């Protein structure tokens, strides 16, 4: 074929794609959006910055509900508090599906809680919530576990003896140990190679997923599978985690007593044995591995990243840090550990933690959702199976909900009497049917770890407060804080 014929063929193909796109848009009455190119979709409109910034910019042009093509995939993007709430809360069931997310999906293949759909997701979610609740309400409640872990954390922080250190691993070890103890039955020693390996894998993957490589992989997975780059470590790391979990499951199988389950894995294995005869059971070995993996991943990097953002904010605003410490001293004192019972009497600390979560916005685009039926929404008709991105960053910076959205301002969560004030636009854990199932655990961890640290130490930056940069180093799945070191002064 000569080059003229080739050019004509390509032009025809492009026209057919355009026709099909516009035609399907007409039938379903999709929201407006930039015209896509064949295969590339709206890549030209998206490539200037990170995906979050580009999608946020497009919402200024096309409104709070618009259609965009991430490569060949059509996605509806929602922004602003009112619109996101109408979808995730008011039409919760319709928007409850999980959208495509190749950086995870190509490993989980739709198994596990976070990336499954339909009946399997419902069954696994109900089961996991029940088990987490049981272990939280049982003899060794989750609060006791966090308080115990805080003591180990404080001990390792004391060992820094006022010298500068990077908080990433120190904090992640303690945070990960909480979910590890629920999943595997006991915490790991801080020097245990298994714990350190888990943290390394998760930290590395969170960074890659929050970089342009992770974003490009989500748009063109088949192409990137053939190209070299850091994205290739994603699945190697995931396989490493899976092998580690599988080893623990084998150890559990060898010592399980179904009448007295020690942890999540025991409960799952018992359920698998009960449903052994049912060929349609959702309780299979691979599902156990993926579900454990989801909980481990979800329960480690998120809380650790939030605490690192909190450290940066408290060092940048020493007066805010001092006011939290004053409240801790007044309500808890220095002779006992802070407990959850103290929280209602500590509105300022609570407000600061909420503001850190709003401001840091650690999962800015949420995980992708999908409409599970044809859905009428704000005058449009979104066809069943369409993926939906809810820009949580635009909810958290919505000027109709927060007085000074660009500033770190604990008053966003305090009323005129300085009592704690809830905000319906506080959505770091998302909202609706897919609401983060670790929310209550994460909120306990954030409060207890932070209050314990500030009760014992004052955080000092190595640079002047005004030089601390709170903007993220990279953005994608998560907002990753810039690397930093800090010193702790014993109080
Ligand atoms: C500060 C800490 C955390 C933040 C900000 C956070 C945020 C989120 C977000 C935004 C989602 C997606 C919700 C959606 O699709 O609408 C999610 C889902 C999820 N999170 Fe968390 N999370 C945190 C801690 C945890 C913890 C501690 C666990 C483990 C117990 C956990 C386990 C999960 C799981 C399993 C899902 C999937 C839920 C589903 O698809 O049904 N997360 N989280």
Short mmCIF file of C-alpha atoms and ligand atoms in Angstrom, two decimals:
data_model
loop_
_atom_site.label_atom_id
_atom_site.label_comp_id
_atom_site.label_asym_id
_atom_site.label_seq_id
_atom_site.Cartn_x
_atom_site.Cartn_y
_atom_site.Cartn_z
CA UNK A 1 0.00 0.00 0.00
CA UNK A 2 1.51 3.39 -0.94
CA UNK A 3 1.58 6.30 1.46
CA UNK A 4 -1.42 8.10 -0.10
CA UNK A 5 -3.64 5.04 0.32
CA UNK A 6 -2.35 4.58 3.86
CA UNK A 7 -3.18 8.21 4.69
CA UNK A 8 -6.72 7.80 3.25
CA UNK A 9 -7.23 4.61 5.26
CA UNK A 10 -6.10 6.28 8.50
CA UNK A 11 -8.36 9.26 7.81
CA UNK A 12 -11.33 6.95 7.23
CA UNK A 13 -10.59 5.06 10.44
CA UNK A 14 -10.40 8.33 12.37
CA UNK A 15 -13.73 9.47 10.92
CA UNK A 16 -15.41 6.16 11.79
CA UNK A 17 -14.13 6.39 15.37
CA UNK A 18 -15.32 9.98 15.65
CA UNK A 19 -18.71 9.06 14.21
CA UNK A 20 -19.11 6.11 16.59
CA UNK A 21 -18.13 8.24 19.58
CA UNK A 22 -20.49 11.08 18.71
CA UNK A 23 -23.24 8.64 17.80
CA UNK A 24 -23.07 6.74 21.09
CA UNK A 25 -22.87 10.03 22.96
CA UNK A 26 -26.06 11.19 21.22
CA UNK A 27 -28.02 8.05 22.12
CA UNK A 28 -27.05 8.00 25.77
CA UNK A 29 -27.04 11.78 26.17
CA UNK A 30 -23.65 11.84 27.76
CA UNK A 31 -22.29 14.98 29.39
CA UNK A 32 -20.28 17.32 27.12
CA UNK A 33 -16.51 17.20 26.90
CA UNK A 34 -13.54 17.73 24.62
CA UNK A 35 -13.64 15.89 21.29
CA UNK A 36 -11.46 12.79 21.43
CA UNK A 37 -8.95 11.57 18.88
CA UNK A 38 -9.05 7.89 17.89
CA UNK A 39 -6.99 5.74 20.27
CA UNK A 40 -5.36 8.73 21.98
CA UNK A 41 -8.68 10.03 23.31
CA UNK A 42 -8.14 13.42 24.97
CA UNK A 43 -4.48 12.83 25.71
CA UNK A 44 -3.54 16.14 24.08
CA UNK A 45 -5.71 18.03 26.57
CA UNK A 46 -4.40 15.98 29.49
CA UNK A 47 -0.71 15.81 28.94
CA UNK A 48 0.33 19.29 30.10
CA UNK A 49 0.35 18.49 33.83
CA UNK A 50 -0.60 15.68 36.14
CA UNK A 51 -3.97 14.08 35.55
CA UNK A 52 -5.62 15.60 38.65
CA UNK A 53 -4.69 19.14 37.62
CA UNK A 54 -5.68 18.55 33.99
CA UNK A 55 -9.06 17.02 34.91
CA UNK A 56 -9.72 19.84 37.40
CA UNK A 57 -8.92 22.42 34.70
CA UNK A 58 -11.28 20.74 32.23
CA UNK A 59 -14.09 20.94 34.80
CA UNK A 60 -13.72 24.74 34.72
CA UNK A 61 -14.33 24.62 30.95
CA UNK A 62 -16.99 21.89 30.68
CA UNK A 63 -18.73 22.07 34.05
CA UNK A 64 -19.09 19.81 37.07
CA UNK A 65 -20.20 16.83 34.93
CA UNK A 66 -18.26 16.13 31.75
CA UNK A 67 -17.01 13.32 29.55
CA UNK A 68 -13.37 12.71 28.79
CA UNK A 69 -11.51 9.94 26.97
CA UNK A 70 -8.50 8.51 28.76
CA UNK A 71 -6.98 6.91 25.72
CA UNK A 72 -9.70 4.72 24.23
CA UNK A 73 -11.68 4.61 27.52
CA UNK A 74 -14.67 6.92 28.02
CA UNK A 75 -15.01 8.31 31.53
CA UNK A 76 -17.43 10.74 33.16
CA UNK A 77 -15.77 13.20 35.56
CA UNK A 78 -17.63 14.78 38.48
CA UNK A 79 -16.40 17.74 40.48
CA UNK A 80 -17.48 20.00 43.33
CA UNK A 81 -19.20 19.02 46.57
CA UNK A 82 -22.81 19.15 45.38
CA UNK A 83 -22.28 17.06 42.25
CA UNK A 84 -20.07 14.43 43.91
CA UNK A 85 -22.52 14.13 46.81
CA UNK A 86 -25.50 13.75 44.45
CA UNK A 87 -23.71 10.84 42.78
CA UNK A 88 -22.00 8.99 45.65
CA UNK A 89 -24.61 9.64 48.36
CA UNK A 90 -27.97 10.47 46.75
CA UNK A 91 -27.61 7.87 43.96
CA UNK A 92 -25.31 5.60 45.92
CA UNK A 93 -26.45 2.29 44.44
CA UNK A 94 -26.17 3.41 40.79
CA UNK A 95 -22.62 4.72 41.33
CA UNK A 96 -21.44 1.80 43.46
CA UNK A 97 -19.49 -0.11 40.79
CA UNK A 98 -15.69 -0.13 40.68
CA UNK A 99 -14.18 1.34 37.52
CA UNK A 100 -11.20 0.11 35.59
CA UNK A 101 -7.86 0.70 37.31
CA UNK A 102 -5.16 -1.23 35.49
CA UNK A 103 -2.35 -0.56 38.02
CA UNK A 104 -4.35 -2.71 40.44
CA UNK A 105 -6.65 -4.63 38.13
CA UNK A 106 -3.87 -6.28 36.14
CA UNK A 107 -2.75 -7.86 39.38
CA UNK A 108 -6.05 -8.56 41.18
CA UNK A 109 -7.99 -9.51 38.00
CA UNK A 110 -11.08 -8.15 39.73
CA UNK A 111 -10.65 -10.35 42.80
CA UNK A 112 -10.52 -9.04 46.41
CA UNK A 113 -12.75 -6.32 47.93
CA UNK A 114 -11.44 -3.10 46.48
CA UNK A 115 -11.47 -4.02 42.77
CA UNK A 116 -14.34 -6.48 42.53
CA UNK A 117 -17.88 -5.81 41.44
CA UNK A 118 -21.39 -7.25 41.81
CA UNK A 119 -22.24 -10.05 44.22
CA UNK A 120 -18.63 -10.96 44.98
CA UNK A 121 -17.86 -7.40 46.14
CA UNK A 122 -21.01 -7.26 48.31
CA UNK A 123 -20.23 -10.59 50.00
CA UNK A 124 -16.55 -9.79 50.58
CA UNK A 125 -17.22 -6.28 51.86
CA UNK A 126 -19.88 -7.45 54.34
CA UNK A 127 -17.63 -10.27 55.55
CA UNK A 128 -14.53 -8.07 55.94
CA UNK A 129 -16.38 -5.32 57.81
CA UNK A 130 -17.82 -7.93 60.17
CA UNK A 131 -14.42 -9.46 60.90
CA UNK A 132 -12.72 -6.08 61.39
CA UNK A 133 -15.52 -5.11 63.75
CA UNK A 134 -15.20 -8.34 65.70
CA UNK A 135 -11.51 -7.84 66.22
CA UNK A 136 -12.09 -4.21 67.20
CA UNK A 137 -14.74 -5.08 69.72
CA UNK A 138 -13.16 -8.27 70.99
CA UNK A 139 -11.01 -8.93 74.01
CA UNK A 140 -8.00 -7.07 72.63
CA UNK A 141 -9.75 -4.16 71.08
CA UNK A 142 -8.18 -2.26 68.21
CA UNK A 143 -7.71 0.74 70.48
CA UNK A 144 -5.57 -1.33 72.83
CA UNK A 145 -3.50 -2.53 69.88
CA UNK A 146 -2.93 1.03 68.67
CA UNK A 147 -1.97 2.19 72.17
CA UNK A 148 0.46 -0.71 72.50
CA UNK A 149 1.94 0.10 69.09
CA UNK A 150 2.22 3.80 70.05
CA UNK A 151 4.43 2.77 72.96
CA UNK A 152 6.75 0.89 70.57
CA UNK A 153 6.71 3.89 68.24
CA UNK A 154 7.59 6.32 71.04
CA UNK A 155 10.43 4.06 72.11
CA UNK A 156 11.92 4.07 68.62
CA UNK A 157 11.41 7.85 68.34
CA UNK A 158 13.27 8.37 71.64
CA UNK A 159 16.19 6.50 70.13
CA UNK A 160 16.61 9.24 67.52
CA UNK A 161 17.92 11.39 70.43
CA UNK A 162 17.06 14.66 68.78
CA UNK A 163 19.00 13.80 65.61
CA UNK A 164 17.47 14.34 62.15
CA UNK A 165 15.67 11.35 60.62
CA UNK A 166 13.40 10.51 57.72
CA UNK A 167 9.96 9.54 59.11
CA UNK A 168 8.79 7.33 56.22
CA UNK A 169 9.85 3.93 57.53
CA UNK A 170 9.60 4.73 61.25
CA UNK A 171 5.95 5.72 60.89
CA UNK A 172 4.95 3.10 58.30
CA UNK A 173 6.24 0.25 60.50
CA UNK A 174 3.90 1.24 63.34
CA UNK A 175 0.90 1.95 61.09
CA UNK A 176 1.32 -1.26 59.12
CA UNK A 177 1.64 -3.28 62.30
CA UNK A 178 -1.96 -2.42 63.27
CA UNK A 179 -3.53 -3.93 60.18
CA UNK A 180 -0.90 -6.72 60.22
CA UNK A 181 -1.98 -7.73 63.71
CA UNK A 182 -5.64 -7.93 62.57
CA UNK A 183 -4.75 -9.90 59.44
CA UNK A 184 -1.91 -12.11 60.68
CA UNK A 185 -2.66 -12.34 64.41
CA UNK A 186 0.33 -10.51 65.82
CA UNK A 187 2.49 -7.48 65.28
CA UNK A 188 5.97 -7.77 63.82
CA UNK A 189 9.14 -6.70 65.51
CA UNK A 190 10.39 -3.48 63.86
CA UNK A 191 13.45 -5.30 62.52
CA UNK A 192 11.41 -8.22 61.10
CA UNK A 193 12.31 -8.64 57.44
CA UNK A 194 8.66 -9.48 56.53
CA UNK A 195 7.37 -6.17 57.88
CA UNK A 196 10.15 -4.19 56.21
CA UNK A 197 9.54 -5.98 52.90
CA UNK A 198 5.79 -5.27 53.04
CA UNK A 199 6.46 -1.58 53.70
CA UNK A 200 9.06 -1.32 50.94
CA UNK A 201 6.71 -2.90 48.37
CA UNK A 202 3.74 -0.76 49.37
CA UNK A 203 5.72 2.47 49.58
CA UNK A 204 7.34 1.88 46.20
CA UNK A 205 4.00 1.05 44.56
CA UNK A 206 2.23 4.06 46.05
CA UNK A 207 5.00 6.29 44.66
CA UNK A 208 4.85 4.74 41.19
CA UNK A 209 1.04 4.90 41.12
CA UNK A 210 1.29 8.57 42.07
CA UNK A 211 3.69 9.38 39.23
CA UNK A 212 3.17 9.98 35.47
CA UNK A 213 4.22 6.34 34.88
CA UNK A 214 1.33 5.06 36.98
CA UNK A 215 -1.07 7.41 35.22
CA UNK A 216 0.13 6.41 31.75
CA UNK A 217 -0.16 2.75 32.71
CA UNK A 218 -3.80 3.34 33.66
CA UNK A 219 -4.46 4.87 30.25
CA UNK A 220 -2.42 2.56 27.97
CA UNK A 221 -1.76 -0.65 29.95
CA UNK A 222 -1.25 -2.92 26.93
CA UNK A 223 1.29 -0.56 25.39
CA UNK A 224 3.21 0.04 28.61
CA UNK A 225 3.39 -3.70 29.28
CA UNK A 226 5.92 -3.72 26.43
CA UNK A 227 7.94 -0.69 27.48
CA UNK A 228 10.68 -0.47 30.11
CA UNK A 229 10.14 1.86 33.08
CA UNK A 230 9.43 1.92 36.82
CA UNK A 231 5.85 0.74 36.20
CA UNK A 232 7.29 -2.73 35.63
CA UNK A 233 8.14 -2.88 39.35
CA UNK A 234 4.43 -2.53 40.23
CA UNK A 235 3.54 -6.12 39.49
CA UNK A 236 6.85 -7.50 40.74
CA UNK A 237 6.17 -5.80 44.08
CA UNK A 238 2.58 -7.04 44.13
CA UNK A 239 3.70 -10.61 43.40
CA UNK A 240 6.24 -10.31 46.23
CA UNK A 241 3.49 -9.25 48.63
CA UNK A 242 1.25 -12.04 47.45
CA UNK A 243 3.99 -14.62 48.07
CA UNK A 244 4.51 -13.25 51.57
CA UNK A 245 0.77 -13.46 52.33
CA UNK A 246 0.59 -16.99 50.85
CA UNK A 247 3.40 -18.08 53.17
CA UNK A 248 1.51 -16.77 56.18
CA UNK A 249 -1.70 -18.48 55.00
CA UNK A 250 0.15 -21.82 54.82
CA UNK A 251 1.42 -21.30 58.38
CA UNK A 252 -2.15 -20.55 59.49
CA UNK A 253 -3.49 -23.68 57.79
CA UNK A 254 -1.00 -25.78 59.73
CA UNK A 255 -2.07 -24.43 63.12
CA UNK A 256 -5.70 -23.31 62.76
CA UNK A 257 -8.32 -24.05 65.42
CA UNK A 258 -11.68 -23.13 63.80
CA UNK A 259 -13.34 -22.78 67.21
CA UNK A 260 -11.01 -19.95 68.18
CA UNK A 261 -9.99 -17.79 65.22
CA UNK A 262 -6.91 -15.69 65.90
CA UNK A 263 -7.23 -13.23 63.04
CA UNK A 264 -8.73 -12.32 59.66
CA UNK A 265 -6.93 -15.15 57.83
CA UNK A 266 -8.27 -17.78 60.28
CA UNK A 267 -11.83 -16.43 59.85
CA UNK A 268 -11.51 -16.54 56.05
CA UNK A 269 -10.05 -20.08 56.07
CA UNK A 270 -12.90 -21.24 58.33
CA UNK A 271 -15.46 -19.72 55.95
CA UNK A 272 -13.70 -21.41 53.00
CA UNK A 273 -13.98 -24.78 54.77
CA UNK A 274 -17.68 -24.20 55.53
CA UNK A 275 -18.45 -23.40 51.87
CA UNK A 276 -16.15 -26.04 50.39
CA UNK A 277 -19.03 -27.89 48.72
CA UNK A 278 -20.47 -24.77 47.11
CA UNK A 279 -18.95 -24.29 43.64
CA UNK A 280 -20.27 -20.71 43.54
CA UNK A 281 -18.73 -19.72 46.87
CA UNK A 282 -16.78 -16.45 46.88
CA UNK A 283 -14.48 -17.80 49.57
CA UNK A 284 -11.58 -19.19 47.53
CA UNK A 285 -7.82 -19.18 48.13
CA UNK A 286 -7.03 -16.50 45.55
CA UNK A 287 -9.78 -14.29 46.97
CA UNK A 288 -8.26 -14.64 50.43
CA UNK A 289 -4.86 -13.58 49.09
CA UNK A 290 -6.27 -10.58 47.21
CA UNK A 291 -8.54 -9.45 50.04
CA UNK A 292 -5.68 -9.63 52.54
CA UNK A 293 -3.52 -7.76 50.05
CA UNK A 294 -6.17 -5.00 49.63
CA UNK A 295 -6.50 -4.51 53.39
CA UNK A 296 -2.74 -4.46 53.87
CA UNK A 297 -2.22 -1.94 51.07
CA UNK A 298 -5.22 0.21 52.09
CA UNK A 299 -4.26 0.11 55.75
CA UNK A 300 -0.58 1.00 55.45
CA UNK A 301 0.33 3.79 53.06
CA UNK A 302 -2.76 5.95 53.54
CA UNK A 303 -2.39 6.55 57.27
CA UNK A 304 1.42 6.83 57.01
CA UNK A 305 1.17 9.43 54.23
CA UNK A 306 -1.43 11.43 56.19
CA UNK A 307 0.81 11.48 59.27
CA UNK A 308 3.74 12.72 57.18
CA UNK A 309 1.58 15.53 55.80
CA UNK A 310 0.55 16.30 59.40
CA UNK A 311 4.20 16.54 60.52
CA UNK A 312 4.97 19.00 57.74
CA UNK A 313 1.97 21.18 58.60
CA UNK A 314 2.76 21.20 62.33
CA UNK A 315 6.37 22.21 61.66
CA UNK A 316 5.29 24.92 59.26
CA UNK A 317 2.79 26.32 61.78
CA UNK A 318 4.47 26.01 65.21
CA UNK A 319 1.63 27.95 66.87
CA UNK A 320 -0.85 25.28 65.75
CA UNK A 321 1.47 22.57 67.07
CA UNK A 322 1.76 24.40 70.42
CA UNK A 323 -2.02 24.76 70.68
CA UNK A 324 -2.55 21.03 70.09
CA UNK A 325 0.07 20.29 72.77
CA UNK A 326 -1.63 22.69 75.17
CA UNK A 327 -4.92 20.84 74.65
CA UNK A 328 -3.26 17.45 75.17
CA UNK A 329 -1.63 18.69 78.40
CA UNK A 330 -4.94 20.11 79.67
CA UNK A 331 -7.15 17.13 78.81
CA UNK A 332 -4.79 14.14 79.07
CA UNK A 333 -1.83 15.40 81.06
CA UNK A 334 1.59 13.77 80.83
CA UNK A 335 1.17 10.75 83.09
CA UNK A 336 -1.07 8.54 80.92
CA UNK A 337 -1.53 7.82 77.20
CA UNK A 338 -4.24 9.67 75.25
CA UNK A 339 -7.28 7.48 74.61
CA UNK A 340 -10.29 7.70 72.31
CA UNK A 341 -12.43 8.80 75.24
CA UNK A 342 -10.40 12.01 75.29
CA UNK A 343 -11.28 12.92 71.70
CA UNK A 344 -14.64 14.65 72.37
CA UNK A 345 -12.87 16.91 74.88
CA UNK A 346 -10.16 17.78 72.34
CA UNK A 347 -11.97 19.70 69.56
CA UNK A 348 -8.87 21.59 68.43
CA UNK A 349 -6.78 18.44 67.92
CA UNK A 350 -9.72 16.81 66.14
CA UNK A 351 -10.14 19.87 63.90
CA UNK A 352 -6.42 19.92 63.05
CA UNK A 353 -6.50 16.24 62.03
CA UNK A 354 -9.60 16.82 59.87
CA UNK A 355 -7.96 19.86 58.29
CA UNK A 356 -4.80 17.87 57.57
CA UNK A 357 -6.92 15.29 55.77
CA UNK A 358 -8.83 17.93 53.82
CA UNK A 359 -5.73 19.92 52.93
CA UNK A 360 -3.47 16.95 52.13
CA UNK A 361 -6.18 15.30 50.05
CA UNK A 362 -4.22 12.09 49.85
CA UNK A 363 -6.45 10.27 47.33
CA UNK A 364 -7.39 13.29 45.18
CA UNK A 365 -9.26 11.48 42.38
CA UNK A 366 -10.80 8.80 44.62
CA UNK A 367 -10.70 5.26 43.26
CA UNK A 368 -12.67 5.08 40.00
CA UNK A 369 -16.35 4.22 40.24
CA UNK A 370 -18.71 2.77 37.61
CA UNK A 371 -22.43 3.12 37.10
CA UNK A 372 -24.04 -0.30 37.43
CA UNK A 373 -27.18 0.66 35.45
CA UNK A 374 -28.21 3.33 32.94
CA UNK A 375 -28.24 6.38 35.18
CA UNK A 376 -30.05 9.66 34.77
CA UNK A 377 -27.85 12.31 36.36
CA UNK A 378 -28.19 16.07 36.24
CA UNK A 379 -30.04 16.03 32.92
CA UNK A 380 -27.70 13.49 31.27
CA UNK A 381 -27.99 9.76 30.75
CA UNK A 382 -24.85 7.84 31.70
CA UNK A 383 -24.92 4.35 30.16
CA UNK A 384 -24.46 1.29 32.39
CA UNK A 385 -20.80 0.31 32.68
CA UNK A 386 -19.41 3.84 32.25
CA UNK A 387 -16.49 4.63 34.54
CA UNK A 388 -16.82 7.69 36.76
CA UNK A 389 -14.03 9.73 38.35
CA UNK A 390 -15.07 11.79 41.37
CA UNK A 391 -12.56 14.57 41.97
CA UNK A 392 -12.34 14.62 45.76
CA UNK A 393 -9.77 17.42 45.49
CA UNK A 394 -12.50 19.70 44.11
CA UNK A 395 -14.81 18.73 46.99
CA UNK A 396 -12.11 19.62 49.51
CA UNK A 397 -11.37 22.92 47.81
CA UNK A 398 -14.99 23.86 47.15
CA UNK A 399 -15.36 27.53 48.19
CA UNK A 400 -19.06 27.00 48.92
CA UNK A 401 -18.04 24.59 51.70
CA UNK A 402 -14.75 25.91 53.05
CA UNK A 403 -14.08 29.58 53.80
CA UNK A 404 -10.40 29.61 52.83
CA UNK A 405 -9.96 26.39 50.84
CA UNK A 406 -6.38 27.10 49.74
CA UNK A 407 -5.17 27.74 53.30
CA UNK A 408 -4.51 25.36 56.14
CA UNK A 409 -7.17 26.54 58.55
CA UNK A 410 -8.42 24.36 61.46
CA UNK A 411 -11.37 26.77 61.81
CA UNK A 412 -12.94 24.91 58.88
CA UNK A 413 -13.86 22.31 61.50
CA UNK A 414 -14.61 24.57 64.50
CA UNK A 415 -17.74 26.57 65.24
CA UNK A 416 -17.95 30.01 66.87
CA UNK A 417 -17.64 28.40 70.34
CA UNK A 418 -14.53 26.51 69.27
CA UNK A 419 -16.46 23.21 69.42
CA UNK A 420 -15.77 20.61 66.74
CA UNK A 421 -17.92 21.15 63.64
CA UNK A 422 -18.52 18.41 61.06
CA UNK A 423 -18.52 19.23 57.37
CA UNK A 424 -20.52 17.21 54.81
CA UNK A 425 -17.74 18.04 52.31
CA UNK A 426 -15.11 16.20 54.35
CA UNK A 427 -14.58 13.20 52.06
CA UNK A 428 -11.01 11.85 52.29
CA UNK A 429 -12.55 8.41 52.78
CA UNK A 430 -15.02 9.06 49.94
CA UNK A 431 -18.75 8.51 50.56
CA UNK A 432 -21.61 6.16 49.72
CA UNK A 433 -21.50 2.41 49.16
CA UNK A 434 -17.76 2.23 48.47
CA UNK A 435 -16.81 4.38 51.46
CA UNK A 436 -13.39 3.33 52.73
CA UNK A 437 -14.00 0.36 54.97
CA UNK A 438 -11.02 1.22 57.14
CA UNK A 439 -12.34 4.71 57.97
CA UNK A 440 -12.99 4.20 61.68
CA UNK A 441 -9.71 2.32 62.14
CA UNK A 442 -7.78 5.02 60.28
CA UNK A 443 -9.39 7.81 62.32
CA UNK A 444 -8.47 6.02 65.56
CA UNK A 445 -4.89 5.58 64.38
CA UNK A 446 -4.49 9.19 63.29
CA UNK A 447 -5.76 10.53 66.60
CA UNK A 448 -3.91 8.13 68.90
CA UNK A 449 -0.56 8.17 67.07
CA UNK A 450 -0.51 11.93 66.63
CA UNK A 451 -1.67 12.73 70.18
CA UNK A 452 0.90 10.28 71.64
CA UNK A 453 3.73 11.80 69.60
CA UNK A 454 2.83 15.41 70.46
CA UNK A 455 2.33 14.54 74.12
CA UNK A 456 5.97 13.44 74.24
CA UNK A 457 7.78 15.44 71.57
CA UNK A 458 7.90 18.74 69.76
CA UNK A 459 8.57 18.41 66.02
CA UNK A 460 11.32 20.59 64.52
CA UNK A 461 12.11 21.12 60.90
CA UNK A 462 15.66 21.35 59.54
CA UNK A 463 14.60 24.32 57.42
CA UNK A 464 12.83 27.54 58.39
CA UNK A 465 9.03 27.07 58.68
CA UNK A 466 8.39 29.51 55.84
CA UNK A 467 10.55 27.35 53.54
CA UNK A 468 8.52 24.19 54.17
CA UNK A 469 6.72 23.32 50.96
CA UNK A 470 3.37 21.67 51.61
CA UNK A 471 2.60 21.01 47.96
CA UNK A 472 2.90 17.34 46.98
CA UNK A 473 6.01 15.96 45.34
CA UNK A 474 3.89 13.99 42.90
CA UNK A 475 0.23 13.36 42.31
CA UNK A 476 -1.70 10.44 40.87
CA UNK A 477 -3.44 7.79 42.93
CA UNK A 478 -2.08 9.72 45.91
CA UNK A 479 -0.65 13.08 46.83
CA UNK A 480 2.86 12.12 47.95
CA UNK A 481 4.45 14.63 50.36
CA UNK A 482 7.93 15.94 49.60
CA UNK A 483 10.68 13.98 51.37
CA UNK A 484 11.91 15.62 54.56
CA UNK A 485 13.81 15.01 57.74
CA UNK A 486 12.83 16.24 61.18
CA UNK A 487 14.18 16.34 64.74
CA UNK A 488 12.19 15.55 67.85
CA UNK A 489 12.72 17.43 71.08
CA UNK A 490 11.54 15.50 74.16
CA UNK A 491 8.99 17.59 76.12
C1 LIG B 1 -6.20 7.99 56.14
C2 LIG B 1 -6.44 6.76 55.81
C3 LIG B 1 -7.28 6.31 54.64
C4 LIG B 1 -7.78 7.02 53.59
C5 LIG B 1 -7.64 8.50 53.32
C6 LIG B 1 -8.51 6.07 52.76
C7 LIG B 1 -9.19 6.43 51.60
C8 LIG B 1 -9.90 5.54 50.82
C9 LIG B 1 -10.61 5.91 49.63
C10 LIG B 1 -10.70 7.31 49.04
C11 LIG B 1 -11.18 4.77 49.14
C12 LIG B 1 -12.00 4.64 47.86
C13 LIG B 1 -13.47 4.77 48.18
C14 LIG B 1 -14.36 4.76 46.95
O1 LIG B 1 -14.12 3.98 46.03
O2 LIG B 1 -15.30 5.55 46.89
C15 LIG B 1 -10.84 3.69 50.02
C16 LIG B 1 -11.25 2.39 49.84
C17 LIG B 1 -10.83 1.35 50.64
N1 LIG B 1 -10.05 1.43 51.77
FE1 LIG B 1 -9.31 3.13 52.61
N2 LIG B 1 -8.42 4.84 53.30
C18 LIG B 1 -7.69 4.92 54.46
C19 LIG B 1 -7.40 3.89 55.34
C20 LIG B 1 -7.75 2.57 55.16
C21 LIG B 1 -7.47 1.50 56.08
C22 LIG B 1 -6.80 1.66 57.45
C23 LIG B 1 -7.92 0.35 55.52
C24 LIG B 1 -7.86 -1.06 56.06
C25 LIG B 1 -8.58 -1.51 57.00
C26 LIG B 1 -8.53 0.69 54.24
C27 LIG B 1 -9.11 -0.19 53.38
C28 LIG B 1 -9.84 0.17 52.25
C29 LIG B 1 -10.51 -0.79 51.39
C30 LIG B 1 -10.52 -2.30 51.55
C31 LIG B 1 -11.16 -0.04 50.38
C32 LIG B 1 -12.02 -0.57 49.24
C33 LIG B 1 -13.50 -0.44 49.60
C34 LIG B 1 -14.44 -0.95 48.51
O3 LIG B 1 -14.09 -0.93 47.34
O4 LIG B 1 -15.55 -1.36 48.86
N3 LIG B 1 -8.39 2.04 54.06
N4 LIG B 1 -10.06 4.19 51.05
#
